[in-house]
mmCIF file of C-alpha atoms in Angstrom:
data_model
loop_
_atom_site.group_PDB
_atom_site.id
_atom_site.type_symbol
_atom_site.label_atom_id
_atom_site.label_comp_id
_atom_site.label_asym_id
_atom_site.label_seq_id
_atom_site.Cartn_x
_atom_site.Cartn_y
_atom_site.Cartn_z
ATOM 1 C CA MET X 1 95.649 184.348 117.716
ATOM 2 C CA PRO X 2 95.758 181.301 116.444
ATOM 3 C CA ARG X 3 97.998 179.465 113.240
ATOM 4 C CA PRO X 4 95.687 179.039 110.662
ATOM 5 C CA LEU X 5 95.648 175.290 109.321
ATOM 6 C CA SER X 6 97.355 174.032 106.335
ATOM 7 C CA LEU X 7 95.795 172.303 103.202
ATOM 8 C CA PRO X 8 97.068 169.328 104.015
ATOM 9 C CA ALA X 9 96.204 169.377 107.574
ATOM 10 C CA LEU X 10 92.572 170.321 106.324
ATOM 11 C CA LEU X 11 92.894 167.410 104.015
ATOM 12 C CA LEU X 12 93.772 164.759 106.131
ATOM 13 C CA PRO X 13 90.446 164.143 107.782
ATOM 14 C CA LEU X 14 88.535 163.672 104.010
ATOM 15 C CA LEU X 15 91.119 161.074 102.734
ATOM 16 C CA LEU X 16 90.403 158.753 105.697
ATOM 17 C CA LEU X 17 86.705 159.335 105.811
ATOM 18 C CA PHE X 18 86.484 158.427 102.014
ATOM 19 C CA GLY X 19 89.090 155.204 102.188
ATOM 20 C CA ALA X 20 92.698 156.999 101.290
ATOM 21 C CA ALA X 21 95.290 156.393 103.854
ATOM 22 C CA PRO X 22 98.360 158.546 104.052
ATOM 23 C CA ALA X 23 101.929 157.728 102.882
ATOM 24 C CA GLY X 24 103.540 154.146 104.071
ATOM 25 C CA ALA X 25 99.538 152.852 105.392
ATOM 26 C CA ALA X 26 97.514 149.934 103.794
ATOM 27 C CA THR X 27 96.793 150.362 99.900
ATOM 28 C CA PRO X 28 93.464 151.742 99.340
ATOM 29 C CA ALA X 29 89.971 149.374 99.480
ATOM 30 C CA ALA X 30 90.365 146.366 96.628
ATOM 31 C CA THR X 31 87.653 146.443 93.961
ATOM 32 C CA PHE X 32 85.664 143.144 92.082
ATOM 33 C CA THR X 33 83.715 142.701 88.842
ATOM 34 C CA VAL X 34 80.946 140.988 89.398
ATOM 35 C CA ALA X 35 80.602 137.876 86.844
ATOM 36 C CA ALA X 36 78.264 134.979 85.995
ATOM 37 C CA ARG X 37 79.919 131.733 86.137
ATOM 38 C CA MET X 38 79.680 127.482 85.869
ATOM 39 C CA VAL X 39 80.133 126.667 88.946
ATOM 40 C CA PRO X 40 79.779 123.085 90.477
ATOM 41 C CA ASP X 41 76.115 121.970 92.231
ATOM 42 C CA GLN X 42 78.122 120.854 95.433
ATOM 43 C CA LYS X 43 76.004 118.256 97.200
ATOM 44 C CA ALA X 44 76.823 117.053 100.823
ATOM 45 C CA VAL X 45 77.116 113.264 101.703
ATOM 46 C CA PHE X 46 79.114 111.703 104.583
ATOM 47 C CA ALA X 47 82.587 109.701 103.889
ATOM 48 C CA THR X 48 84.405 107.574 106.138
ATOM 49 C CA VAL X 49 88.165 107.544 106.678
ATOM 50 C CA GLU X 50 89.681 104.424 105.177
ATOM 51 C CA SER X 51 93.038 102.970 104.714
ATOM 52 C CA ARG X 52 93.419 101.559 101.023
ATOM 53 C CA ASN X 53 95.326 98.384 102.257
ATOM 54 C CA VAL X 54 94.187 97.010 105.778
ATOM 55 C CA VAL X 55 96.634 93.597 105.843
ATOM 56 C CA PRO X 56 96.702 91.497 108.525
ATOM 57 C CA ALA X 57 100.399 89.934 109.719
ATOM 58 C CA ARG X 58 100.212 86.718 110.232
ATOM 59 C CA THR X 59 101.890 83.665 111.959
ATOM 60 C CA ARG X 60 104.243 81.367 109.691
ATOM 61 C CA ILE X 61 104.625 78.954 112.432
ATOM 62 C CA GLY X 62 102.574 77.529 114.728
ATOM 63 C CA GLY X 63 103.702 77.472 118.831
ATOM 64 C CA THR X 64 103.809 80.251 121.564
ATOM 65 C CA VAL X 65 103.920 84.094 121.497
ATOM 66 C CA ALA X 66 107.403 84.728 123.579
ATOM 67 C CA ALA X 67 107.184 88.414 122.866
ATOM 68 C CA LEU X 68 104.790 90.964 121.596
ATOM 69 C CA THR X 69 106.494 94.426 120.436
ATOM 70 C CA VAL X 70 103.117 96.552 119.663
ATOM 71 C CA HIS X 71 99.506 97.884 120.553
ATOM 72 C CA ASP X 72 96.628 99.015 118.936
ATOM 73 C CA GLY X 73 97.888 102.706 117.626
ATOM 74 C CA ASP X 74 100.910 101.797 117.094
ATOM 75 C CA SER X 75 103.127 103.019 114.113
ATOM 76 C CA VAL X 76 105.319 100.074 112.577
ATOM 77 C CA THR X 77 107.922 99.884 109.100
ATOM 78 C CA ALA X 78 107.699 97.242 106.798
ATOM 79 C CA GLY X 79 109.251 94.045 107.759
ATOM 80 C CA GLN X 80 109.455 95.045 111.282
ATOM 81 C CA VAL X 81 109.233 92.123 113.702
ATOM 82 C CA ILE X 82 106.062 92.467 116.065
ATOM 83 C CA ALA X 83 106.090 89.379 117.644
ATOM 84 C CA THR X 84 108.171 86.218 118.636
ATOM 85 C CA VAL X 85 106.570 82.728 118.273
ATOM 86 C CA HIS X 86 108.582 80.386 120.454
ATOM 87 C CA ASP X 87 107.920 76.254 119.760
ATOM 88 C CA ARG X 88 110.152 74.208 121.404
ATOM 89 C CA LYS X 89 109.381 71.482 119.608
ATOM 90 C CA LEU X 90 112.058 73.275 116.662
ATOM 91 C CA GLU X 91 114.808 73.305 119.720
ATOM 92 C CA LEU X 92 114.893 69.703 120.330
ATOM 93 C CA GLN X 93 114.670 68.597 116.855
ATOM 94 C CA ILE X 94 117.825 70.795 115.792
ATOM 95 C CA LYS X 95 119.708 69.348 119.120
ATOM 96 C CA ALA X 96 118.899 65.714 117.560
ATOM 97 C CA LEU X 97 119.334 66.856 114.062
ATOM 98 C CA ASP X 98 122.929 68.449 115.632
ATOM 99 C CA ALA X 99 123.674 64.903 117.343
ATOM 100 C CA GLU X 100 123.165 63.147 114.078
ATOM 101 C CA ILE X 101 125.376 65.472 112.201
ATOM 102 C CA ALA X 102 128.321 64.943 114.470
ATOM 103 C CA GLY X 103 127.797 61.112 114.306
ATOM 104 C CA LEU X 104 127.737 61.378 110.573
ATOM 105 C CA ARG X 105 130.615 63.366 110.612
ATOM 106 C CA ALA X 106 132.538 60.817 112.559
ATOM 107 C CA SER X 107 131.230 58.256 110.102
ATOM 108 C CA LEU X 108 132.537 60.208 107.250
ATOM 109 C CA VAL X 109 136.224 60.541 108.493
ATOM 110 C CA GLN X 110 135.786 56.472 109.233
ATOM 111 C CA ALA X 111 134.391 55.361 105.352
ATOM 112 C CA GLN X 112 137.638 58.168 103.755
ATOM 113 C CA THR X 113 140.161 56.388 106.240
ATOM 114 C CA ASP X 114 138.998 53.126 105.325
ATOM 115 C CA LEU X 115 139.410 54.417 101.357
ATOM 116 C CA ARG X 116 142.891 55.373 101.561
ATOM 117 C CA ARG X 117 143.496 51.545 103.702
ATOM 118 C CA THR X 118 141.572 50.018 100.499
ATOM 119 C CA THR X 119 143.219 51.971 98.249
ATOM 120 C CA ALA X 120 146.966 51.439 99.304
ATOM 121 C CA LEU X 121 146.347 47.803 99.822
ATOM 122 C CA ALA X 122 144.658 47.579 95.942
ATOM 123 C CA HIS X 123 148.231 48.860 95.225
ATOM 124 C CA SER X 124 149.841 46.007 96.273
ATOM 125 C CA GLY X 125 146.861 43.985 95.107
ATOM 126 C CA ALA X 126 146.198 42.609 98.643
ATOM 127 C CA VAL X 127 142.622 43.672 97.894
ATOM 128 C CA SER X 128 140.234 43.320 95.490
ATOM 129 C CA ARG X 129 138.686 45.703 93.023
ATOM 130 C CA GLN X 130 135.296 44.989 94.767
ATOM 131 C CA GLN X 131 136.298 45.921 98.045
ATOM 132 C CA LEU X 132 137.425 49.205 96.314
ATOM 133 C CA ASP X 133 134.550 50.192 94.913
ATOM 134 C CA GLN X 134 132.519 49.316 98.028
ATOM 135 C CA ALA X 135 134.992 51.711 100.195
ATOM 136 C CA ARG X 136 134.545 54.497 97.736
ATOM 137 C CA THR X 137 130.623 54.147 97.644
ATOM 138 C CA ALA X 138 130.818 54.037 101.592
ATOM 139 C CA VAL X 139 132.688 57.333 101.358
ATOM 140 C CA ASP X 140 129.486 58.481 98.411
ATOM 141 C CA VAL X 141 126.526 57.014 101.231
ATOM 142 C CA ALA X 142 128.423 59.273 104.059
ATOM 143 C CA ALA X 143 128.783 61.921 102.268
ATOM 144 C CA SER X 144 125.261 62.508 100.732
ATOM 145 C CA THR X 145 123.954 61.402 104.412
ATOM 146 C CA LEU X 146 125.606 63.941 106.283
ATOM 147 C CA ARG X 147 125.165 66.790 103.635
ATOM 148 C CA ALA X 148 120.922 65.770 103.814
ATOM 149 C CA ARG X 149 121.252 66.156 107.391
ATOM 150 C CA ILE X 150 122.641 69.681 107.244
ATOM 151 C CA ALA X 151 119.888 70.325 104.463
ATOM 152 C CA GLN X 152 117.388 69.225 107.077
ATOM 153 C CA ARG X 153 118.648 71.006 109.895
ATOM 154 C CA ALA X 154 118.449 74.504 107.798
ATOM 155 C CA VAL X 155 115.278 73.812 107.543
ATOM 156 C CA ALA X 156 114.676 73.463 111.231
ATOM 157 C CA ALA X 157 116.556 76.725 111.471
ATOM 158 C CA GLN X 158 114.559 78.511 108.846
ATOM 159 C CA GLN X 159 111.372 77.551 110.492
ATOM 160 C CA GLN X 160 112.717 79.042 114.191
ATOM 161 C CA ASP X 161 113.445 82.515 112.076
ATOM 162 C CA GLU X 162 110.451 82.296 111.153
ATOM 163 C CA GLY X 163 108.914 82.953 114.440
ATOM 164 C CA ALA X 164 109.405 86.359 113.482
ATOM 165 C CA VAL X 165 106.117 88.152 113.215
ATOM 166 C CA LEU X 166 106.785 91.115 110.107
ATOM 167 C CA ALA X 167 104.597 93.869 109.534
ATOM 168 C CA PRO X 168 103.567 93.376 105.897
ATOM 169 C CA ILE X 169 103.239 96.879 105.463
ATOM 170 C CA ALA X 170 104.149 100.380 106.763
ATOM 171 C CA GLY X 171 101.300 102.120 108.432
ATOM 172 C CA ARG X 172 99.413 101.679 111.908
ATOM 173 C CA VAL X 173 98.024 98.751 113.965
ATOM 174 C CA LEU X 174 94.286 98.864 113.993
ATOM 175 C CA SER X 175 94.112 95.490 115.966
ATOM 176 C CA VAL X 176 96.548 93.058 118.440
ATOM 177 C CA PRO X 177 94.415 90.115 119.160
ATOM 178 C CA VAL X 178 96.731 88.152 121.400
ATOM 179 C CA THR X 179 98.875 88.393 124.117
ATOM 180 C CA ASP X 180 101.861 87.076 125.749
ATOM 181 C CA GLY X 181 101.391 83.350 125.954
ATOM 182 C CA THR X 182 98.941 83.132 123.639
ATOM 183 C CA VAL X 183 98.744 79.701 121.742
ATOM 184 C CA VAL X 184 98.553 80.353 117.736
ATOM 185 C CA LEU X 185 98.613 77.952 114.694
ATOM 186 C CA PRO X 186 100.111 78.923 111.157
ATOM 187 C CA GLY X 187 98.491 81.444 109.106
ATOM 188 C CA ASP X 188 96.643 83.131 112.450
ATOM 189 C CA THR X 189 96.900 87.024 112.746
ATOM 190 C CA VAL X 190 99.236 88.534 115.069
ATOM 191 C CA ALA X 191 98.072 92.186 114.324
ATOM 192 C CA THR X 192 96.063 94.137 112.085
ATOM 193 C CA VAL X 193 98.110 96.841 109.508
ATOM 194 C CA ALA X 194 96.562 99.668 107.969
ATOM 195 C CA GLU X 195 98.321 101.401 105.349
ATOM 196 C CA GLN X 196 99.164 105.029 106.021
ATOM 197 C CA ASN X 197 97.933 106.403 103.273
ATOM 198 C CA PHE X 198 94.560 107.238 104.320
ATOM 199 C CA ILE X 199 91.628 107.988 101.859
ATOM 200 C CA LEU X 200 88.126 109.299 102.160
ATOM 201 C CA ARG X 201 85.340 106.600 100.980
ATOM 202 C CA LEU X 202 82.460 108.030 100.074
ATOM 203 C CA ARG X 203 79.067 106.612 99.391
ATOM 204 C CA ILE X 204 76.831 108.567 96.881
ATOM 205 C CA PRO X 205 73.469 108.339 95.867
ATOM 206 C CA GLU X 206 73.422 107.134 92.467
ATOM 207 C CA ARG X 207 70.915 110.375 91.698
ATOM 208 C CA HIS X 208 73.683 112.290 92.205
ATOM 209 C CA ALA X 209 76.570 110.489 90.825
ATOM 210 C CA LEU X 210 75.621 110.598 87.311
ATOM 211 C CA HIS X 211 78.409 113.459 86.522
ATOM 212 C CA LEU X 212 80.703 112.448 88.934
ATOM 213 C CA LYS X 213 83.718 111.124 87.445
ATOM 214 C CA VAL X 214 87.774 110.889 88.518
ATOM 215 C CA GLY X 215 89.604 114.215 89.182
ATOM 216 C CA ASP X 216 86.620 116.200 90.352
ATOM 217 C CA MET X 217 87.301 118.122 93.097
ATOM 218 C CA VAL X 218 85.515 117.776 96.713
ATOM 219 C CA ARG X 219 85.553 120.272 99.258
ATOM 220 C CA LEU X 220 85.602 119.527 103.376
ATOM 221 C CA ASP X 221 85.119 122.138 106.094
ATOM 222 C CA GLY X 222 88.739 122.572 107.534
ATOM 223 C CA GLY X 223 87.152 123.038 110.676
ATOM 224 C CA GLU X 224 87.114 119.665 110.958
ATOM 225 C CA PHE X 225 90.994 119.235 110.703
ATOM 226 C CA GLY X 226 91.395 121.959 112.932
ATOM 227 C CA LEU X 227 92.335 124.207 110.112
ATOM 228 C CA ALA X 228 90.712 127.367 108.665
ATOM 229 C CA GLY X 229 89.257 127.653 105.963
ATOM 230 C CA ALA X 230 87.910 124.887 103.577
ATOM 231 C CA GLN X 231 89.936 122.082 102.394
ATOM 232 C CA PHE X 232 89.785 120.445 99.110
ATOM 233 C CA GLY X 233 90.891 116.789 97.220
ATOM 234 C CA ARG X 234 90.445 115.581 94.614
ATOM 235 C CA ILE X 235 88.126 111.956 92.787
ATOM 236 C CA THR X 236 90.828 109.323 92.441
ATOM 237 C CA LEU X 237 88.162 106.242 91.830
ATOM 238 C CA VAL X 238 84.456 105.641 91.292
ATOM 239 C CA TYR X 239 83.507 102.063 91.529
ATOM 240 C CA PRO X 240 81.718 100.776 88.975
ATOM 241 C CA GLN X 241 79.158 99.228 91.040
ATOM 242 C CA ILE X 242 75.833 100.270 92.544
ATOM 243 C CA VAL X 243 75.424 98.856 95.805
ATOM 244 C CA ALA X 244 72.297 99.409 97.680
ATOM 245 C CA GLY X 245 71.377 102.477 95.703
ATOM 246 C CA ASP X 246 74.780 103.918 96.215
ATOM 247 C CA VAL X 247 78.020 105.046 94.263
ATOM 248 C CA ARG X 248 80.974 104.205 95.892
ATOM 249 C CA ALA X 249 83.789 106.679 95.469
ATOM 250 C CA ASP X 250 87.632 107.230 96.660
ATOM 251 C CA ALA X 251 88.896 110.481 97.026
ATOM 252 C CA GLU X 252 92.460 111.985 98.670
ATOM 253 C CA VAL X 253 92.840 114.810 100.886
ATOM 254 C CA LYS X 254 95.741 115.904 102.762
ATOM 255 C CA GLY X 255 95.903 116.209 106.193
ATOM 256 C CA ILE X 256 93.852 112.809 107.011
ATOM 257 C CA GLY X 257 96.748 110.985 108.442
ATOM 258 C CA SER X 258 95.692 111.983 112.109
ATOM 259 C CA TYR X 259 92.251 110.595 111.706
ATOM 260 C CA PHE X 260 90.776 107.597 113.321
ATOM 261 C CA VAL X 261 90.341 104.709 110.656
ATOM 262 C CA GLY X 262 86.276 104.577 110.009
ATOM 263 C CA GLU X 263 85.295 108.021 111.787
ATOM 264 C CA ARG X 264 82.903 109.754 109.118
ATOM 265 C CA VAL X 265 83.254 113.524 108.318
ATOM 266 C CA ARG X 266 80.806 115.724 105.776
ATOM 267 C CA VAL X 267 82.105 116.187 101.800
ATOM 268 C CA PHE X 268 80.909 118.220 99.398
ATOM 269 C CA VAL X 269 80.928 116.302 96.281
ATOM 270 C CA PRO X 270 79.747 117.695 92.743
ATOM 271 C CA ALA X 271 76.522 116.860 91.325
ATOM 272 C CA GLY X 272 76.169 118.827 87.877
ATOM 273 C CA GLU X 273 77.043 122.300 87.398
ATOM 274 C CA ARG X 274 75.268 125.709 87.149
ATOM 275 C CA ARG X 275 75.666 128.950 86.236
ATOM 276 C CA THR X 276 75.381 131.467 89.456
ATOM 277 C CA ILE X 277 77.342 135.057 90.677
ATOM 278 C CA VAL X 278 79.983 134.616 93.372
ATOM 279 C CA VAL X 279 81.536 137.493 95.332
ATOM 280 C CA PRO X 280 84.089 136.818 98.140
ATOM 281 C CA SER X 281 82.633 137.634 101.319
ATOM 282 C CA GLY X 282 84.930 140.037 102.228
ATOM 283 C CA PHE X 283 82.967 142.574 100.102
ATOM 284 C CA VAL X 284 79.688 141.771 102.170
ATOM 285 C CA PHE X 285 78.520 143.258 104.978
ATOM 286 C CA THR X 286 75.508 142.932 107.507
ATOM 287 C CA ARG X 287 73.775 145.977 109.019
ATOM 288 C CA PHE X 288 70.603 145.328 110.691
ATOM 289 C CA GLY X 289 70.354 141.488 109.940
ATOM 290 C CA GLN X 290 70.396 142.956 106.241
ATOM 291 C CA ASP X 291 73.252 142.068 103.970
ATOM 292 C CA TYR X 292 74.342 144.474 101.449
ATOM 293 C CA VAL X 293 77.211 145.452 99.531
ATOM 294 C CA ARG X 294 78.633 148.371 98.218
ATOM 295 C CA LEU X 295 78.276 149.107 94.396
ATOM 296 C CA ARG X 296 80.057 151.282 92.297
ATOM 297 C CA GLN X 297 78.057 153.842 90.098
ATOM 298 C CA LYS X 298 79.002 154.816 86.045
ATOM 299 C CA ASP X 299 79.288 158.548 87.862
ATOM 300 C CA GLY X 300 82.037 156.969 90.763
ATOM 301 C CA SER X 301 79.811 157.311 93.479
ATOM 302 C CA VAL X 302 79.091 154.449 95.999
ATOM 303 C CA ILE X 303 76.273 153.197 97.074
ATOM 304 C CA ASP X 304 74.809 150.379 99.816
ATOM 305 C CA ALA X 305 72.945 147.760 97.632
ATOM 306 C CA PRO X 306 70.966 144.873 99.686
ATOM 307 C CA VAL X 307 71.601 141.329 98.121
ATOM 308 C CA GLN X 308 70.407 137.913 99.100
ATOM 309 C CA LEU X 309 73.355 135.332 100.170
ATOM 310 C CA GLY X 310 73.159 131.816 99.186
ATOM 311 C CA LEU X 311 75.432 129.346 100.236
ATOM 312 C CA PRO X 312 79.139 129.237 100.798
ATOM 313 C CA LEU X 313 80.950 128.135 97.472
ATOM 314 C CA PRO X 314 84.824 128.313 98.053
ATOM 315 C CA THR X 315 87.359 127.447 95.216
ATOM 316 C CA ARG X 316 91.343 127.364 95.308
ATOM 317 C CA ALA X 317 90.888 130.321 93.352
ATOM 318 C CA MET X 318 88.528 132.461 95.826
ATOM 319 C CA PRO X 319 88.479 130.548 99.216
ATOM 320 C CA ASP X 320 86.015 132.901 100.747
ATOM 321 C CA GLY X 321 83.634 132.663 97.682
ATOM 322 C CA VAL X 322 79.742 133.128 98.481
ATOM 323 C CA GLN X 323 76.776 132.600 96.068
ATOM 324 C CA ILE X 324 74.557 135.743 95.378
ATOM 325 C CA LEU X 325 71.354 134.874 94.829
ATOM 326 C CA ALA X 326 69.683 138.102 93.904
ATOM 327 C CA GLY X 327 70.695 141.762 94.471
ATOM 328 C CA LEU X 328 73.723 141.396 91.821
ATOM 329 C CA VAL X 329 73.971 141.571 87.953
ATOM 330 C CA PRO X 330 76.878 140.893 86.028
ATOM 331 C CA GLY X 331 79.181 143.683 85.240
ATOM 332 C CA ASP X 332 78.894 145.072 88.565
ATOM 333 C CA VAL X 333 81.353 146.818 89.890
ATOM 334 C CA LEU X 334 82.161 146.290 94.417
ATOM 335 C CA VAL X 335 83.970 147.593 96.393
ATOM 336 C CA ARG X 336 85.402 146.606 99.620
ATOM 337 C CA PRO X 337 83.803 148.054 102.540
#
């Protein structure tokens, strides 16, 4: 004779059927209370990935590019040597000054020797006071001429050192218009460096930009970043000038440092506010092409109510938010399917 089932064994299928779980399993389905809220009326615009500062690395002297150490796309740090310009004339000038300085040092030594001899003779009265003054002047002239040539050599050496072209800022090299052996003049561009702190530069039609202000949140599709879900940023600058019917604005968004400069990205920007119902998409399910939600009645029963979905409206507080156009009213309680 089979053994009769116990009461827990009889209740277990019923608990699983109505959503209850045994001890140690996931928590019961959550509920959500519908409420109408003010949400931004978002418009889709295109933005370009740009750098805050694009600075050219220029030569300080003329000559020939002797060493080029960067290529397009390389990352550089501020002050890094990215090229070296060589001017043969500076080397010849320094050698000529070195020879002249050596002769001036010898002249100074001779003038100092003459001054000591003249001073000794002046004590015995063998030479006049005028001859002593001339010897002292000769020493001063030789010393001044030597200092001038040393300073002139320092200028030539500094010019030679300025042949090193330095990166003006830290960032990525966008273009290198020269190669090894290229003849350049002072002020020519050797490389263009974009600051790594990339931003999104938006162009918004003026009719949609009336309510745009600094601090407004913008939304991007995370799929364009290779990430799941929506990504958010903030407007940091709204330009006061309208160009060709568009208002320009800058937005900061994390995760665009690996983008190409000039790449276009679709961005949703706020263009006013409106009142609507937004619920998490996890409470909506589709059956035979119709969207439904599970609605809790006043007596505690749950029914499947049809709804009409609108556009997704994700926010930081509700990353999977979706707009409900019809089928719900504020105060309804939804049960997760």
